[in-house]
PDB file of C-alpha atoms in Angstrom:
ATOM      1  CA  UNK A   1      -9.841  71.387  13.728  1.00  0.00           C
ATOM      2  CA  UNK A   2      -7.215  72.668  11.370  1.00  0.00           C
ATOM      3  CA  UNK A   3      -3.744  74.062  11.737  1.00  0.00           C
ATOM      4  CA  UNK A   4      -3.248  77.179  13.879  1.00  0.00           C
ATOM      5  CA  UNK A   5      -2.657  79.315  10.780  1.00  0.00           C
ATOM      6  CA  UNK A   6      -6.121  78.598   9.376  1.00  0.00           C
ATOM      7  CA  UNK A   7      -8.923  81.057  10.093  1.00  0.00           C
ATOM      8  CA  UNK A   8     -12.022  79.425   8.610  1.00  0.00           C
ATOM      9  CA  UNK A   9     -13.307  77.025  11.233  1.00  0.00           C
ATOM     10  CA  UNK A  10     -16.862  75.643  11.161  1.00  0.00           C
ATOM     11  CA  UNK A  11     -19.119  76.766  13.987  1.00  0.00           C
ATOM     12  CA  UNK A  12     -19.532  74.042  16.600  1.00  0.00           C
ATOM     13  CA  UNK A  13     -22.473  73.641  18.995  1.00  0.00           C
ATOM     14  CA  UNK A  14     -21.814  75.371  22.299  1.00  0.00           C
ATOM     15  CA  UNK A  15     -20.508  73.322  25.205  1.00  0.00           C
ATOM     16  CA  UNK A  16     -22.620  72.306  28.155  1.00  0.00           C
ATOM     17  CA  UNK A  17     -22.042  71.723  31.848  1.00  0.00           C
ATOM     18  CA  UNK A  18     -21.803  67.933  31.542  1.00  0.00           C
ATOM     19  CA  UNK A  19     -19.059  68.115  28.930  1.00  0.00           C
ATOM     20  CA  UNK A  20     -17.159  70.770  30.860  1.00  0.00           C
ATOM     21  CA  UNK A  21     -17.319  68.595  33.958  1.00  0.00           C
ATOM     22  CA  UNK A  22     -16.109  65.636  31.912  1.00  0.00           C
ATOM     23  CA  UNK A  23     -13.102  67.572  30.672  1.00  0.00           C
ATOM     24  CA  UNK A  24     -12.400  68.790  34.230  1.00  0.00           C
ATOM     25  CA  UNK A  25     -12.566  65.181  35.465  1.00  0.00           C
ATOM     26  CA  UNK A  26     -10.034  64.056  32.849  1.00  0.00           C
ATOM     27  CA  UNK A  27      -7.716  66.893  33.759  1.00  0.00           C
ATOM     28  CA  UNK A  28      -7.929  65.844  37.391  1.00  0.00           C
ATOM     29  CA  UNK A  29      -6.942  62.279  36.494  1.00  0.00           C
ATOM     30  CA  UNK A  30      -3.701  63.550  34.975  1.00  0.00           C
ATOM     31  CA  UNK A  31      -2.151  64.124  38.404  1.00  0.00           C
ATOM     32  CA  UNK A  32      -2.877  60.616  39.687  1.00  0.00           C
ATOM     33  CA  UNK A  33      -0.390  57.707  39.590  1.00  0.00           C
ATOM     34  CA  UNK A  34      -0.759  55.612  36.449  1.00  0.00           C
ATOM     35  CA  UNK A  35      -1.737  52.565  38.515  1.00  0.00           C
ATOM     36  CA  UNK A  36      -4.747  54.466  39.871  1.00  0.00           C
ATOM     37  CA  UNK A  37      -5.828  55.579  36.401  1.00  0.00           C
ATOM     38  CA  UNK A  38      -5.529  52.036  35.103  1.00  0.00           C
ATOM     39  CA  UNK A  39      -7.485  50.630  38.062  1.00  0.00           C
ATOM     40  CA  UNK A  40     -10.275  53.105  37.376  1.00  0.00           C
ATOM     41  CA  UNK A  41     -10.119  52.105  33.717  1.00  0.00           C
ATOM     42  CA  UNK A  42     -10.479  48.454  34.693  1.00  0.00           C
ATOM     43  CA  UNK A  43     -13.638  49.254  36.661  1.00  0.00           C
ATOM     44  CA  UNK A  44     -15.007  51.400  33.848  1.00  0.00           C
ATOM     45  CA  UNK A  45     -14.283  48.676  31.305  1.00  0.00           C
ATOM     46  CA  UNK A  46     -16.138  46.071  33.344  1.00  0.00           C
ATOM     47  CA  UNK A  47     -19.100  48.423  33.659  1.00  0.00           C
ATOM     48  CA  UNK A  48     -19.131  49.235  29.951  1.00  0.00           C
ATOM     49  CA  UNK A  49     -19.034  45.548  29.091  1.00  0.00           C
ATOM     50  CA  UNK A  50     -22.237  45.108  31.077  1.00  0.00           C
ATOM     51  CA  UNK A  51     -24.188  48.222  30.084  1.00  0.00           C
ATOM     52  CA  UNK A  52     -22.994  48.876  26.492  1.00  0.00           C
ATOM     53  CA  UNK A  53     -24.929  45.913  25.145  1.00  0.00           C
ATOM     54  CA  UNK A  54     -24.973  47.000  21.516  1.00  0.00           C
ATOM     55  CA  UNK A  55     -21.234  47.664  21.356  1.00  0.00           C
ATOM     56  CA  UNK A  56     -20.541  44.416  23.161  1.00  0.00           C
ATOM     57  CA  UNK A  57     -22.526  42.499  20.552  1.00  0.00           C
ATOM     58  CA  UNK A  58     -20.753  44.319  17.711  1.00  0.00           C
ATOM     59  CA  UNK A  59     -17.388  43.408  19.220  1.00  0.00           C
ATOM     60  CA  UNK A  60     -18.454  39.762  19.579  1.00  0.00           C
ATOM     61  CA  UNK A  61     -19.532  39.632  15.918  1.00  0.00           C
ATOM     62  CA  UNK A  62     -16.228  41.150  14.797  1.00  0.00           C
ATOM     63  CA  UNK A  63     -14.165  38.836  16.970  1.00  0.00           C
ATOM     64  CA  UNK A  64     -16.019  35.726  15.797  1.00  0.00           C
ATOM     65  CA  UNK A  65     -15.604  36.677  12.136  1.00  0.00           C
ATOM     66  CA  UNK A  66     -11.862  37.273  12.554  1.00  0.00           C
ATOM     67  CA  UNK A  67     -11.181  34.389  14.929  1.00  0.00           C
ATOM     68  CA  UNK A  68     -13.733  31.715  13.990  1.00  0.00           C
ATOM     69  CA  UNK A  69     -11.837  29.032  15.899  1.00  0.00           C
ATOM     70  CA  UNK A  70     -12.483  30.815  19.192  1.00  0.00           C
ATOM     71  CA  UNK A  71     -15.158  29.128  21.263  1.00  0.00           C
ATOM     72  CA  UNK A  72     -17.950  31.127  22.952  1.00  0.00           C
ATOM     73  CA  UNK A  73     -16.155  31.260  26.300  1.00  0.00           C
ATOM     74  CA  UNK A  74     -12.868  32.402  24.748  1.00  0.00           C
ATOM     75  CA  UNK A  75     -14.637  35.036  22.646  1.00  0.00           C
ATOM     76  CA  UNK A  76     -16.469  36.351  25.696  1.00  0.00           C
ATOM     77  CA  UNK A  77     -13.234  36.667  27.681  1.00  0.00           C
ATOM     78  CA  UNK A  78     -11.471  38.400  24.783  1.00  0.00           C
ATOM     79  CA  UNK A  79     -14.238  40.958  24.301  1.00  0.00           C
ATOM     80  CA  UNK A  80     -14.355  41.673  28.044  1.00  0.00           C
ATOM     81  CA  UNK A  81     -10.599  42.282  28.030  1.00  0.00           C
ATOM     82  CA  UNK A  82     -11.043  44.546  25.025  1.00  0.00           C
ATOM     83  CA  UNK A  83     -13.533  46.708  26.917  1.00  0.00           C
ATOM     84  CA  UNK A  84     -11.023  47.055  29.750  1.00  0.00           C
ATOM     85  CA  UNK A  85      -8.234  48.077  27.351  1.00  0.00           C
ATOM     86  CA  UNK A  86     -10.614  50.464  25.601  1.00  0.00           C
ATOM     87  CA  UNK A  87     -11.597  52.164  28.875  1.00  0.00           C
ATOM     88  CA  UNK A  88      -8.026  52.332  30.158  1.00  0.00           C
ATOM     89  CA  UNK A  89      -6.816  53.897  26.915  1.00  0.00           C
ATOM     90  CA  UNK A  90      -9.630  56.442  27.008  1.00  0.00           C
ATOM     91  CA  UNK A  91      -8.747  57.529  30.566  1.00  0.00           C
ATOM     92  CA  UNK A  92      -5.056  57.601  29.614  1.00  0.00           C
ATOM     93  CA  UNK A  93      -5.856  60.569  27.408  1.00  0.00           C
ATOM     94  CA  UNK A  94      -5.945  62.540  30.660  1.00  0.00           C
ATOM     95  CA  UNK A  95      -2.191  62.352  31.203  1.00  0.00           C
ATOM     96  CA  UNK A  96      -1.348  62.156  27.502  1.00  0.00           C
ATOM     97  CA  UNK A  97      -2.901  65.597  27.026  1.00  0.00           C
ATOM     98  CA  UNK A  98      -2.386  67.168  30.460  1.00  0.00           C
ATOM     99  CA  UNK A  99       0.623  65.686  32.297  1.00  0.00           C
ATOM    100  CA  UNK A 100       4.076  67.324  32.148  1.00  0.00           C
ATOM    101  CA  UNK A 101       6.305  66.420  29.216  1.00  0.00           C
ATOM    102  CA  UNK A 102       8.693  64.454  31.466  1.00  0.00           C
ATOM    103  CA  UNK A 103       5.825  62.258  32.674  1.00  0.00           C
ATOM    104  CA  UNK A 104       4.545  61.667  29.167  1.00  0.00           C
ATOM    105  CA  UNK A 105       7.982  60.714  27.855  1.00  0.00           C
ATOM    106  CA  UNK A 106       8.556  58.344  30.760  1.00  0.00           C
ATOM    107  CA  UNK A 107       5.317  56.476  30.101  1.00  0.00           C
ATOM    108  CA  UNK A 108       5.659  56.334  26.301  1.00  0.00           C
ATOM    109  CA  UNK A 109       8.494  54.066  25.225  1.00  0.00           C
ATOM    110  CA  UNK A 110       9.506  54.712  21.616  1.00  0.00           C
ATOM    111  CA  UNK A 111      11.151  51.636  20.072  1.00  0.00           C
ATOM    112  CA  UNK A 112      11.892  49.963  16.755  1.00  0.00           C
ATOM    113  CA  UNK A 113      13.355  51.342  13.559  1.00  0.00           C
ATOM    114  CA  UNK A 114      13.664  54.983  14.625  1.00  0.00           C
ATOM    115  CA  UNK A 115      16.125  55.558  11.802  1.00  0.00           C
ATOM    116  CA  UNK A 116      13.181  55.154   9.428  1.00  0.00           C
ATOM    117  CA  UNK A 117      11.928  58.521  10.698  1.00  0.00           C
ATOM    118  CA  UNK A 118      15.225  60.329  10.230  1.00  0.00           C
ATOM    119  CA  UNK A 119      15.731  62.763   7.368  1.00  0.00           C
ATOM    120  CA  UNK A 120      13.021  64.268   5.212  1.00  0.00           C
ATOM    121  CA  UNK A 121      12.021  61.390   2.936  1.00  0.00           C
ATOM    122  CA  UNK A 122       8.247  61.651   2.249  1.00  0.00           C
ATOM    123  CA  UNK A 123       6.577  59.179   4.599  1.00  0.00           C
ATOM    124  CA  UNK A 124       3.111  57.915   5.450  1.00  0.00           C
ATOM    125  CA  UNK A 125       2.866  56.440   8.933  1.00  0.00           C
ATOM    126  CA  UNK A 126       0.379  53.553   8.935  1.00  0.00           C
ATOM    127  CA  UNK A 127      -1.167  53.733  12.412  1.00  0.00           C
ATOM    128  CA  UNK A 128      -3.878  51.068  12.819  1.00  0.00           C
ATOM    129  CA  UNK A 129      -6.814  51.544  15.169  1.00  0.00           C
ATOM    130  CA  UNK A 130      -5.406  49.969  18.290  1.00  0.00           C
ATOM    131  CA  UNK A 131      -6.697  51.440  21.548  1.00  0.00           C
ATOM    132  CA  UNK A 132      -3.355  53.264  21.945  1.00  0.00           C
ATOM    133  CA  UNK A 133      -3.632  55.224  18.698  1.00  0.00           C
ATOM    134  CA  UNK A 134      -3.488  58.580  20.521  1.00  0.00           C
ATOM    135  CA  UNK A 135      -0.495  57.374  22.521  1.00  0.00           C
ATOM    136  CA  UNK A 136       1.278  56.601  19.250  1.00  0.00           C
ATOM    137  CA  UNK A 137       0.808  60.139  17.952  1.00  0.00           C
ATOM    138  CA  UNK A 138       1.830  61.690  21.267  1.00  0.00           C
ATOM    139  CA  UNK A 139       4.847  59.392  21.560  1.00  0.00           C
ATOM    140  CA  UNK A 140       6.166  60.548  18.200  1.00  0.00           C
ATOM    141  CA  UNK A 141       5.523  64.252  18.751  1.00  0.00           C
ATOM    142  CA  UNK A 142       6.861  64.220  22.330  1.00  0.00           C
ATOM    143  CA  UNK A 143      10.063  62.256  21.676  1.00  0.00           C
ATOM    144  CA  UNK A 144      11.210  63.313  18.202  1.00  0.00           C
ATOM    145  CA  UNK A 145      12.527  66.688  17.136  1.00  0.00           C
ATOM    146  CA  UNK A 146      10.513  66.985  13.955  1.00  0.00           C
ATOM    147  CA  UNK A 147       7.056  68.050  12.832  1.00  0.00           C
ATOM    148  CA  UNK A 148       4.367  65.564  11.922  1.00  0.00           C
ATOM    149  CA  UNK A 149       1.140  65.911   9.980  1.00  0.00           C
ATOM    150  CA  UNK A 150      -2.180  64.480  11.071  1.00  0.00           C
ATOM    151  CA  UNK A 151      -5.886  64.455  10.256  1.00  0.00           C
ATOM    152  CA  UNK A 152      -8.558  65.605  12.668  1.00  0.00           C
ATOM    153  CA  UNK A 153     -12.350  65.334  12.601  1.00  0.00           C
ATOM    154  CA  UNK A 154     -14.203  68.029  14.520  1.00  0.00           C
ATOM    155  CA  UNK A 155     -16.125  66.808  17.565  1.00  0.00           C
ATOM    156  CA  UNK A 156     -19.797  67.600  18.046  1.00  0.00           C
ATOM    157  CA  UNK A 157     -19.253  69.517  21.276  1.00  0.00           C
ATOM    158  CA  UNK A 158     -17.134  72.662  21.392  1.00  0.00           C
ATOM    159  CA  UNK A 159     -15.632  71.983  24.837  1.00  0.00           C
ATOM    160  CA  UNK A 160     -14.583  68.436  23.942  1.00  0.00           C
ATOM    161  CA  UNK A 161     -13.340  69.523  20.508  1.00  0.00           C
ATOM    162  CA  UNK A 162     -11.174  72.246  22.046  1.00  0.00           C
ATOM    163  CA  UNK A 163      -9.693  69.900  24.659  1.00  0.00           C
ATOM    164  CA  UNK A 164      -8.913  67.164  22.135  1.00  0.00           C
ATOM    165  CA  UNK A 165      -7.460  69.594  19.613  1.00  0.00           C
ATOM    166  CA  UNK A 166      -5.187  71.179  22.198  1.00  0.00           C
ATOM    167  CA  UNK A 167      -4.128  67.784  23.515  1.00  0.00           C
ATOM    168  CA  UNK A 168      -3.147  66.479  20.105  1.00  0.00           C
ATOM    169  CA  UNK A 169      -1.174  69.617  19.261  1.00  0.00           C
ATOM    170  CA  UNK A 170       0.669  70.145  22.542  1.00  0.00           C
ATOM    171  CA  UNK A 171       4.065  68.773  21.406  1.00  0.00           C
ATOM    172  CA  UNK A 172       6.189  69.361  18.334  1.00  0.00           C
ATOM    173  CA  UNK A 173       4.015  72.021  16.634  1.00  0.00           C
ATOM    174  CA  UNK A 174       2.340  69.459  14.345  1.00  0.00           C
ATOM    175  CA  UNK A 175       0.532  70.409  11.172  1.00  0.00           C
ATOM    176  CA  UNK A 176      -3.059  69.251  11.702  1.00  0.00           C
ATOM    177  CA  UNK A 177      -5.449  69.140   8.753  1.00  0.00           C
ATOM    178  CA  UNK A 178      -9.226  69.011   9.106  1.00  0.00           C
ATOM    179  CA  UNK A 179     -10.891  66.215   7.154  1.00  0.00           C
ATOM    180  CA  UNK A 180     -12.973  68.753   5.252  1.00  0.00           C
ATOM    181  CA  UNK A 181      -9.843  70.229   3.675  1.00  0.00           C
ATOM    182  CA  UNK A 182      -9.249  67.252   1.368  1.00  0.00           C
ATOM    183  CA  UNK A 183      -6.006  65.552   0.414  1.00  0.00           C
ATOM    184  CA  UNK A 184      -4.056  68.404  -1.184  1.00  0.00           C
ATOM    185  CA  UNK A 185      -2.726  69.777   2.139  1.00  0.00           C
ATOM    186  CA  UNK A 186      -1.695  66.237   3.155  1.00  0.00           C
ATOM    187  CA  UNK A 187       0.234  65.599  -0.050  1.00  0.00           C
ATOM    188  CA  UNK A 188       1.884  69.009   0.172  1.00  0.00           C
ATOM    189  CA  UNK A 189       2.930  68.381   3.783  1.00  0.00           C
ATOM    190  CA  UNK A 190       4.449  64.993   2.916  1.00  0.00           C
ATOM    191  CA  UNK A 191       6.420  66.451   0.031  1.00  0.00           C
ATOM    192  CA  UNK A 192       7.779  69.055   2.446  1.00  0.00           C
ATOM    193  CA  UNK A 193       9.085  66.262   4.688  1.00  0.00           C
ATOM    194  CA  UNK A 194       6.320  66.023   7.314  1.00  0.00           C
ATOM    195  CA  UNK A 195       5.398  62.362   8.014  1.00  0.00           C
ATOM    196  CA  UNK A 196       1.638  61.833   7.755  1.00  0.00           C
ATOM    197  CA  UNK A 197       0.021  59.880  10.619  1.00  0.00           C
ATOM    198  CA  UNK A 198      -2.795  57.972   8.915  1.00  0.00           C
ATOM    199  CA  UNK A 199      -5.453  55.611  10.323  1.00  0.00           C
ATOM    200  CA  UNK A 200      -7.164  54.144   7.228  1.00  0.00           C
ATOM    201  CA  UNK A 201      -8.475  50.841   8.643  1.00  0.00           C
ATOM    202  CA  UNK A 202     -12.131  51.663   9.287  1.00  0.00           C
ATOM    203  CA  UNK A 203     -15.300  51.010   7.273  1.00  0.00           C
ATOM    204  CA  UNK A 204     -16.527  54.354   5.909  1.00  0.00           C
ATOM    205  CA  UNK A 205     -18.578  52.939   3.066  1.00  0.00           C
ATOM    206  CA  UNK A 206     -17.557  52.465  -0.560  1.00  0.00           C
ATOM    207  CA  UNK A 207     -16.358  55.981  -1.356  1.00  0.00           C
ATOM    208  CA  UNK A 208     -12.658  55.654  -2.257  1.00  0.00           C
ATOM    209  CA  UNK A 209     -12.773  52.070  -0.983  1.00  0.00           C
ATOM    210  CA  UNK A 210     -12.611  48.520  -2.326  1.00  0.00           C
ATOM    211  CA  UNK A 211     -13.696  45.111  -1.121  1.00  0.00           C
ATOM    212  CA  UNK A 212     -10.560  43.195  -0.139  1.00  0.00           C
ATOM    213  CA  UNK A 213     -10.037  40.334   2.333  1.00  0.00           C
ATOM    214  CA  UNK A 214      -9.612  41.037   6.024  1.00  0.00           C
ATOM    215  CA  UNK A 215      -9.263  37.851   8.076  1.00  0.00           C
ATOM    216  CA  UNK A 216     -10.839  36.041   5.151  1.00  0.00           C
ATOM    217  CA  UNK A 217     -13.920  38.287   4.948  1.00  0.00           C
ATOM    218  CA  UNK A 218     -14.508  40.618   1.994  1.00  0.00           C
ATOM    219  CA  UNK A 219     -14.297  43.995   3.716  1.00  0.00           C
ATOM    220  CA  UNK A 220     -14.875  47.555   2.493  1.00  0.00           C
ATOM    221  CA  UNK A 221     -11.447  49.128   3.004  1.00  0.00           C
ATOM    222  CA  UNK A 222     -10.271  52.653   2.259  1.00  0.00           C
ATOM    223  CA  UNK A 223      -7.621  52.888  -0.441  1.00  0.00           C
ATOM    224  CA  UNK A 224      -6.220  56.123   1.005  1.00  0.00           C
ATOM    225  CA  UNK A 225      -2.935  54.605   2.197  1.00  0.00           C
ATOM    226  CA  UNK A 226      -1.540  53.525  -1.196  1.00  0.00           C
ATOM    227  CA  UNK A 227      -3.094  56.480  -3.009  1.00  0.00           C
ATOM    228  CA  UNK A 228      -1.620  59.078  -0.661  1.00  0.00           C
ATOM    229  CA  UNK A 229       1.713  57.291  -0.660  1.00  0.00           C
ATOM    230  CA  UNK A 230       1.787  57.340  -4.451  1.00  0.00           C
ATOM    231  CA  UNK A 231       0.664  60.976  -4.724  1.00  0.00           C
ATOM    232  CA  UNK A 232       3.241  62.043  -2.149  1.00  0.00           C
ATOM    233  CA  UNK A 233       5.942  59.794  -3.623  1.00  0.00           C
ATOM    234  CA  UNK A 234       6.197  58.447  -0.088  1.00  0.00           C
ATOM    235  CA  UNK A 235       7.188  55.222   1.601  1.00  0.00           C
ATOM    236  CA  UNK A 236       4.954  53.563   4.227  1.00  0.00           C
ATOM    237  CA  UNK A 237       6.234  53.091   7.784  1.00  0.00           C
ATOM    238  CA  UNK A 238       3.921  51.307  10.266  1.00  0.00           C
ATOM    239  CA  UNK A 239       3.671  52.661  13.824  1.00  0.00           C
ATOM    240  CA  UNK A 240       2.105  50.257  16.334  1.00  0.00           C
ATOM    241  CA  UNK A 241       0.971  51.293  19.801  1.00  0.00           C
ATOM    242  CA  UNK A 242       0.623  48.734  22.596  1.00  0.00           C
ATOM    243  CA  UNK A 243      -0.822  49.442  26.021  1.00  0.00           C
ATOM    244  CA  UNK A 244       1.555  48.109  28.705  1.00  0.00           C
ATOM    245  CA  UNK A 245       1.650  48.086  32.474  1.00  0.00           C
ATOM    246  CA  UNK A 246       3.973  51.110  32.563  1.00  0.00           C
ATOM    247  CA  UNK A 247       2.271  53.101  29.799  1.00  0.00           C
ATOM    248  CA  UNK A 248       2.660  52.299  26.108  1.00  0.00           C
ATOM    249  CA  UNK A 249       5.188  50.890  23.706  1.00  0.00           C
ATOM    250  CA  UNK A 250       5.160  52.852  20.451  1.00  0.00           C
ATOM    251  CA  UNK A 251       7.008  50.719  17.925  1.00  0.00           C
ATOM    252  CA  UNK A 252       8.244  52.032  14.585  1.00  0.00           C
ATOM    253  CA  UNK A 253       8.413  49.210  12.045  1.00  0.00           C
ATOM    254  CA  UNK A 254      10.716  49.084   9.006  1.00  0.00           C
ATOM    255  CA  UNK A 255       9.316  50.634   5.802  1.00  0.00           C
ATOM    256  CA  UNK A 256       7.351  48.275   3.590  1.00  0.00           C
ATOM    257  CA  UNK A 257       9.336  47.073   0.600  1.00  0.00           C
ATOM    258  CA  UNK A 258       8.039  47.723  -2.937  1.00  0.00           C
ATOM    259  CA  UNK A 259       5.026  49.643  -1.671  1.00  0.00           C
ATOM    260  CA  UNK A 260       2.999  51.222  -3.139  1.00  0.00           C
ATOM    261  CA  UNK A 261       2.671  49.720  -6.602  1.00  0.00           C
ATOM    262  CA  UNK A 262       0.486  50.869  -9.490  1.00  0.00           C
ATOM    263  CA  UNK A 263      -2.417  48.693  -8.272  1.00  0.00           C
ATOM    264  CA  UNK A 264      -4.230  50.522  -5.445  1.00  0.00           C
ATOM    265  CA  UNK A 265      -6.653  47.661  -4.801  1.00  0.00           C
ATOM    266  CA  UNK A 266      -3.905  45.057  -4.440  1.00  0.00           C
ATOM    267  CA  UNK A 267      -1.948  47.466  -2.253  1.00  0.00           C
ATOM    268  CA  UNK A 268      -5.026  47.844  -0.036  1.00  0.00           C
ATOM    269  CA  UNK A 269      -5.289  44.073   0.233  1.00  0.00           C
ATOM    270  CA  UNK A 270      -1.600  43.965   1.177  1.00  0.00           C
ATOM    271  CA  UNK A 271      -2.267  46.571   3.886  1.00  0.00           C
ATOM    272  CA  UNK A 272      -4.916  44.298   5.383  1.00  0.00           C
ATOM    273  CA  UNK A 273      -2.552  41.321   5.310  1.00  0.00           C
ATOM    274  CA  UNK A 274       0.054  43.307   7.229  1.00  0.00           C
ATOM    275  CA  UNK A 275      -2.629  44.493   9.624  1.00  0.00           C
ATOM    276  CA  UNK A 276      -3.795  40.962  10.366  1.00  0.00           C
ATOM    277  CA  UNK A 277      -0.283  40.090  11.535  1.00  0.00           C
ATOM    278  CA  UNK A 278      -0.099  43.169  13.753  1.00  0.00           C
ATOM    279  CA  UNK A 279      -3.487  42.379  15.303  1.00  0.00           C
ATOM    280  CA  UNK A 280      -2.503  38.802  16.129  1.00  0.00           C
ATOM    281  CA  UNK A 281       0.312  40.152  18.326  1.00  0.00           C
ATOM    282  CA  UNK A 282      -2.187  41.910  20.649  1.00  0.00           C
ATOM    283  CA  UNK A 283      -5.684  40.968  19.462  1.00  0.00           C
ATOM    284  CA  UNK A 284      -7.703  42.327  22.402  1.00  0.00           C
ATOM    285  CA  UNK A 285      -6.233  45.809  21.856  1.00  0.00           C
ATOM    286  CA  UNK A 286      -7.652  46.293  18.366  1.00  0.00           C
ATOM    287  CA  UNK A 287     -10.719  48.522  17.979  1.00  0.00           C
ATOM    288  CA  UNK A 288     -13.429  45.850  17.866  1.00  0.00           C
ATOM    289  CA  UNK A 289     -16.353  48.080  18.901  1.00  0.00           C
ATOM    290  CA  UNK A 290     -16.491  49.606  15.402  1.00  0.00           C
ATOM    291  CA  UNK A 291     -18.688  47.941  12.746  1.00  0.00           C
ATOM    292  CA  UNK A 292     -15.678  46.882  10.703  1.00  0.00           C
ATOM    293  CA  UNK A 293     -17.826  44.776   8.333  1.00  0.00           C
ATOM    294  CA  UNK A 294     -20.788  47.161   8.069  1.00  0.00           C
ATOM    295  CA  UNK A 295     -20.652  47.644   4.287  1.00  0.00           C
ATOM    296  CA  UNK A 296     -21.413  44.435   2.416  1.00  0.00           C
ATOM    297  CA  UNK A 297     -21.270  43.416  -1.249  1.00  0.00           C
ATOM    298  CA  UNK A 298     -24.544  43.701  -3.109  1.00  0.00           C
ATOM    299  CA  UNK A 299     -27.201  41.203  -1.996  1.00  0.00           C
ATOM    300  CA  UNK A 300     -25.094  40.010   0.945  1.00  0.00           C
ATOM    301  CA  UNK A 301     -26.872  40.292   4.320  1.00  0.00           C
ATOM    302  CA  UNK A 302     -25.517  42.373   7.161  1.00  0.00           C
ATOM    303  CA  UNK A 303     -23.517  40.715   9.926  1.00  0.00           C
ATOM    304  CA  UNK A 304     -25.065  43.192  12.374  1.00  0.00           C
ATOM    305  CA  UNK A 305     -28.777  42.653  11.803  1.00  0.00           C
ATOM    306  CA  UNK A 306     -30.679  43.907  14.804  1.00  0.00           C
ATOM    307  CA  UNK A 307     -27.708  45.806  16.275  1.00  0.00           C
TER     308      UNK A 307
END
């Protein structure tokens, strides 16, 4: 998906009945009380923990690597809670993308250093992969009277892609850039005063990445945050999203001091150090089902053998 002004979209596979029914189901959830949606998410999370064996094992490997002092019982409980948070956050997309603006604003509490988002200083918003990452984007675009810039990867199914694209663009007329368009539109948007919502904390291989520590493990980490900040002459402002009983807390943190520097690899390591602290505040809500340590240094065995 790209911005509404673009006219060259790739052709997506046609939708099918199952996906259309899935979208209709999510739209139906939007009218239910939040407590009902969360209860359904709890049930779905418990079921996923049982049936999604591969993802459960990946999450256990990740958790054990990051929290080696956790015993087997504690790790099992943490991963089960993660699956519940994951499922609840997924079903929450129903009301994030379909409920009236008043409902969305009521359930998304925007806190922290909001002054950091005032004015038109070029800014990269560091938004880690917590389960509430979509709530963070929606909280900013629904509450603040300014445009934001974000990246979007096209989905495999046309019906799902259309629903997600519309949901993420429903407030604030954001400028959304498809990943295929490269970094030039992102840098241009930042220099025009549009904060860039960036989620760079996944393992996408060694292209534009470096091995830096993450919870003490050498981890392939994208260097896009410091590089984009330097190209856009931008400061970095973290935005953390926490799932709560009443919805989400979207917290804007103060800008990082003396960041970026001229050393992209050290800046990437610093990003991971900040991220570790954020994760420790709500560890079960981080995105553990992703193979965060998939790419390994040469001759080092995989942590996910057999998964």
